[in-house]
Amino acid sequence: MPAKPLAELIDDCLAPALAAQGFAGRSVVAFWPEIVGERLAQRTRPLKIDWPRRRGAPGEAADPATLVVRVEGAFALEMQQLGPLVLERVNSHLGWRAVGKLVLKQGPVAPPPAPKPAPPPDPATLARIEAQVAGVESAELREALARLGRGIAQRRQVAADDTAS
């Protein structure tokens, strides 16, 4: 059996919980910072989408859904004023006019998890970087190049770890 990407397995696990809250998939929840911007995402979280109970007749336009968003109390007024823009961005993300109303629920919003610091490169890589910059005469330039090399090695190591799982 071929290995499956973790994203596919997570979708299968999260689908029932998200469906219970009215989300057809995880895209609105997962891409909330990209949809509304980092500033709004720090103070808000989408809770659910309430779909209308009644279905329209065939050929009739369906009523749009209501997006329920948790917002920190002090930020609620600003979010209310930005409501039309948020609805426009959510609908653009979904690709159709799915959401027509925004309901704000005041309450605490947990901060997004901080990214874990990347582990330092292994000693052999560090020694190789130091050997490559040893011929540079300027101490400041040598240190800057060594920092750059360590940063690149660290990113490559993280990228290799991400693809290995």
mmCIF file of C-alpha atoms in Angstrom:
data_model
loop_
_atom_site.group_PDB
_atom_site.id
_atom_site.type_symbol
_atom_site.label_atom_id
_atom_site.label_comp_id
_atom_site.label_asym_id
_atom_site.label_seq_id
_atom_site.Cartn_x
_atom_site.Cartn_y
_atom_site.Cartn_z
ATOM 1 C CA MET A 1 0.000 0.000 0.000
ATOM 2 C CA PRO A 2 1.544 3.342 -0.993
ATOM 3 C CA ALA A 3 2.124 5.970 1.684
ATOM 4 C CA LYS A 4 -0.495 8.705 1.926
ATOM 5 C CA PRO A 5 0.267 12.351 2.667
ATOM 6 C CA LEU A 6 -0.603 13.329 6.222
ATOM 7 C CA ALA A 7 -3.005 16.011 4.945
ATOM 8 C CA GLU A 8 -5.253 13.321 3.429
ATOM 9 C CA LEU A 9 -5.378 11.385 6.691
ATOM 10 C CA ILE A 10 -6.128 14.522 8.725
ATOM 11 C CA ASP A 11 -8.984 15.437 6.372
ATOM 12 C CA ASP A 12 -10.567 12.032 7.014
ATOM 13 C CA CYS A 13 -10.226 12.478 10.794
ATOM 14 C CA LEU A 14 -11.456 16.072 10.941
ATOM 15 C CA ALA A 15 -14.277 15.809 8.404
ATOM 16 C CA PRO A 16 -16.983 14.595 10.856
ATOM 17 C CA ALA A 17 -16.168 17.274 13.456
ATOM 18 C CA LEU A 18 -16.055 20.041 10.854
ATOM 19 C CA ALA A 19 -19.263 18.813 9.198
ATOM 20 C CA ALA A 20 -21.036 18.991 12.564
ATOM 21 C CA GLN A 21 -20.115 22.705 12.666
ATOM 22 C CA GLY A 22 -21.294 23.306 9.091
ATOM 23 C CA PHE A 23 -17.896 23.368 7.410
ATOM 24 C CA ALA A 24 -17.793 21.307 4.231
ATOM 25 C CA GLY A 25 -14.042 20.962 4.611
ATOM 26 C CA ARG A 26 -11.200 22.340 6.634
ATOM 27 C CA SER A 27 -10.301 25.116 4.202
ATOM 28 C CA VAL A 28 -12.008 28.021 6.008
ATOM 29 C CA VAL A 29 -10.594 26.945 9.373
ATOM 30 C CA ALA A 30 -7.132 26.036 8.076
ATOM 31 C CA PHE A 31 -6.740 29.087 5.848
ATOM 32 C CA TRP A 32 -8.375 31.619 8.193
ATOM 33 C CA PRO A 33 -5.185 33.746 8.501
ATOM 34 C CA GLU A 34 -4.841 33.875 4.701
ATOM 35 C CA ILE A 35 -8.533 34.692 4.232
ATOM 36 C CA VAL A 36 -8.867 37.528 6.759
ATOM 37 C CA GLY A 37 -5.230 38.533 7.275
ATOM 38 C CA GLU A 38 -2.865 37.971 10.176
ATOM 39 C CA ARG A 39 -4.181 40.881 12.237
ATOM 40 C CA LEU A 40 -7.798 39.672 12.250
ATOM 41 C CA ALA A 41 -6.775 36.031 12.604
ATOM 42 C CA GLN A 42 -4.990 36.761 15.888
ATOM 43 C CA ARG A 43 -8.226 38.052 17.452
ATOM 44 C CA THR A 44 -10.869 35.865 15.758
ATOM 45 C CA ARG A 45 -11.673 32.209 15.015
ATOM 46 C CA PRO A 46 -14.409 30.784 12.783
ATOM 47 C CA LEU A 47 -16.733 28.641 14.911
ATOM 48 C CA LYS A 48 -19.295 27.314 12.460
ATOM 49 C CA ILE A 49 -21.334 27.956 9.371
ATOM 50 C CA ASP A 50 -25.111 27.817 9.835
ATOM 51 C CA TRP A 51 -26.761 26.723 6.623
ATOM 52 C CA PRO A 52 -30.436 27.595 6.024
ATOM 53 C CA ARG A 53 -32.824 24.747 6.822
ATOM 54 C CA ARG A 54 -35.084 25.234 3.836
ATOM 55 C CA ARG A 55 -33.927 24.343 0.361
ATOM 56 C CA GLY A 56 -35.072 26.521 -2.508
ATOM 57 C CA ALA A 57 -37.032 25.129 -5.430
ATOM 58 C CA PRO A 58 -35.002 23.872 -8.386
ATOM 59 C CA GLY A 59 -33.615 26.842 -10.277
ATOM 60 C CA GLU A 60 -34.244 29.188 -7.332
ATOM 61 C CA ALA A 61 -31.272 30.858 -5.682
ATOM 62 C CA ALA A 62 -30.467 29.295 -2.309
ATOM 63 C CA ASP A 63 -30.266 31.454 0.805
ATOM 64 C CA PRO A 64 -26.681 32.078 1.878
ATOM 65 C CA ALA A 65 -25.315 30.685 5.126
ATOM 66 C CA THR A 66 -24.337 32.492 8.323
ATOM 67 C CA LEU A 67 -20.708 32.452 9.450
ATOM 68 C CA VAL A 68 -20.317 32.452 13.240
ATOM 69 C CA VAL A 69 -16.990 33.865 14.420
ATOM 70 C CA ARG A 70 -15.577 34.065 17.952
ATOM 71 C CA VAL A 71 -13.998 37.455 18.560
ATOM 72 C CA GLU A 72 -12.237 39.001 21.542
ATOM 73 C CA GLY A 73 -14.480 41.533 23.287
ATOM 74 C CA ALA A 74 -12.360 44.623 22.700
ATOM 75 C CA PHE A 75 -11.998 43.756 19.015
ATOM 76 C CA ALA A 76 -15.705 43.102 18.295
ATOM 77 C CA LEU A 77 -16.548 46.627 17.125
ATOM 78 C CA GLU A 78 -13.717 46.661 14.601
ATOM 79 C CA MET A 79 -14.670 43.183 13.376
ATOM 80 C CA GLN A 80 -18.266 44.312 12.979
ATOM 81 C CA GLN A 81 -17.170 47.199 10.776
ATOM 82 C CA LEU A 82 -14.968 44.882 8.723
ATOM 83 C CA GLY A 83 -17.787 42.326 8.388
ATOM 84 C CA PRO A 84 -18.631 42.991 4.717
ATOM 85 C CA LEU A 85 -14.956 42.676 3.769
ATOM 86 C CA VAL A 86 -14.617 39.414 5.730
ATOM 87 C CA LEU A 87 -17.720 37.981 4.012
ATOM 88 C CA GLU A 88 -16.339 38.985 0.613
ATOM 89 C CA ARG A 89 -13.001 37.302 1.350
ATOM 90 C CA VAL A 90 -14.604 34.106 2.676
ATOM 91 C CA ASN A 91 -16.856 33.875 -0.374
ATOM 92 C CA SER A 92 -13.899 34.534 -2.688
ATOM 93 C CA HIS A 93 -12.009 31.737 -0.953
ATOM 94 C CA LEU A 94 -14.939 29.337 -1.298
ATOM 95 C CA GLY A 95 -15.533 30.346 -4.915
ATOM 96 C CA TRP A 96 -19.229 31.211 -4.609
ATOM 97 C CA ARG A 97 -21.599 33.327 -2.498
ATOM 98 C CA ALA A 98 -21.920 30.763 0.265
ATOM 99 C CA VAL A 99 -21.983 33.134 3.257
ATOM 100 C CA GLY A 100 -24.288 36.138 3.445
ATOM 101 C CA LYS A 101 -24.296 37.027 7.131
ATOM 102 C CA LEU A 102 -21.707 37.315 9.867
ATOM 103 C CA VAL A 103 -22.546 36.660 13.534
ATOM 104 C CA LEU A 104 -19.997 37.578 16.175
ATOM 105 C CA LYS A 105 -19.710 35.685 19.468
ATOM 106 C CA GLN A 106 -17.587 37.448 22.046
ATOM 107 C CA GLY A 107 -15.170 35.336 24.016
ATOM 108 C CA PRO A 108 -11.524 34.512 24.509
ATOM 109 C CA VAL A 109 -9.556 33.516 21.441
ATOM 110 C CA ALA A 110 -6.599 31.216 21.991
ATOM 111 C CA PRO A 111 -3.414 32.550 20.430
ATOM 112 C CA PRO A 112 -2.111 30.592 17.455
ATOM 113 C CA PRO A 113 0.560 28.072 18.411
ATOM 114 C CA ALA A 114 4.084 29.426 18.200
ATOM 115 C CA PRO A 115 6.285 27.647 15.680
ATOM 116 C CA LYS A 116 8.911 25.361 17.181
ATOM 117 C CA PRO A 117 12.475 26.572 16.697
ATOM 118 C CA ALA A 118 14.389 24.577 14.145
ATOM 119 C CA PRO A 119 17.128 22.321 15.512
ATOM 120 C CA PRO A 120 20.706 23.433 14.817
ATOM 121 C CA PRO A 121 22.586 21.750 11.962
ATOM 122 C CA ASP A 122 24.728 18.743 12.822
ATOM 123 C CA PRO A 123 28.397 19.329 13.831
ATOM 124 C CA ALA A 124 29.761 17.997 10.513
ATOM 125 C CA THR A 125 27.738 20.576 8.573
ATOM 126 C CA LEU A 126 28.845 23.349 10.931
ATOM 127 C CA ALA A 127 32.498 22.339 10.476
ATOM 128 C CA ARG A 128 32.091 22.322 6.687
ATOM 129 C CA ILE A 129 30.555 25.826 6.786
ATOM 130 C CA GLU A 130 33.397 27.134 8.952
ATOM 131 C CA ALA A 131 35.957 25.614 6.566
ATOM 132 C CA GLN A 132 34.270 27.244 3.555
ATOM 133 C CA VAL A 133 34.338 30.746 5.092
ATOM 134 C CA ALA A 134 37.785 30.440 6.718
ATOM 135 C CA GLY A 135 39.519 32.120 3.754
ATOM 136 C CA VAL A 136 37.516 35.359 4.096
ATOM 137 C CA GLU A 137 39.751 38.089 5.531
ATOM 138 C CA SER A 138 37.097 40.366 7.064
ATOM 139 C CA ALA A 139 35.897 38.995 10.408
ATOM 140 C CA GLU A 140 32.480 40.661 10.040
ATOM 141 C CA LEU A 141 31.946 39.283 6.541
ATOM 142 C CA ARG A 142 33.190 35.837 7.610
ATOM 143 C CA GLU A 143 30.685 35.766 10.516
ATOM 144 C CA ALA A 144 27.853 36.985 8.271
ATOM 145 C CA LEU A 145 28.591 34.281 5.683
ATOM 146 C CA ALA A 146 28.786 31.634 8.421
ATOM 147 C CA ARG A 147 25.386 32.779 9.792
ATOM 148 C CA LEU A 148 23.942 32.591 6.301
ATOM 149 C CA GLY A 149 25.343 29.104 5.814
ATOM 150 C CA ARG A 150 23.947 27.918 9.156
ATOM 151 C CA GLY A 151 20.521 29.343 8.287
ATOM 152 C CA ILE A 152 20.461 27.625 4.898
ATOM 153 C CA ALA A 153 21.600 24.337 6.419
ATOM 154 C CA GLN A 154 18.895 24.615 9.066
ATOM 155 C CA ARG A 155 16.166 25.227 6.448
ATOM 156 C CA ARG A 156 17.383 22.323 4.343
ATOM 157 C CA GLN A 157 17.368 20.067 7.392
ATOM 158 C CA VAL A 158 13.773 21.085 8.282
ATOM 159 C CA ALA A 159 12.667 20.599 4.663
ATOM 160 C CA ALA A 160 14.300 17.147 4.570
ATOM 161 C CA ASP A 161 12.611 16.204 7.877
ATOM 162 C CA ASP A 162 9.206 17.340 6.544
ATOM 163 C CA THR A 163 9.471 15.220 3.397
ATOM 164 C CA ALA A 164 10.824 12.178 5.246
ATOM 165 C CA SER A 165 7.596 11.627 7.212
#
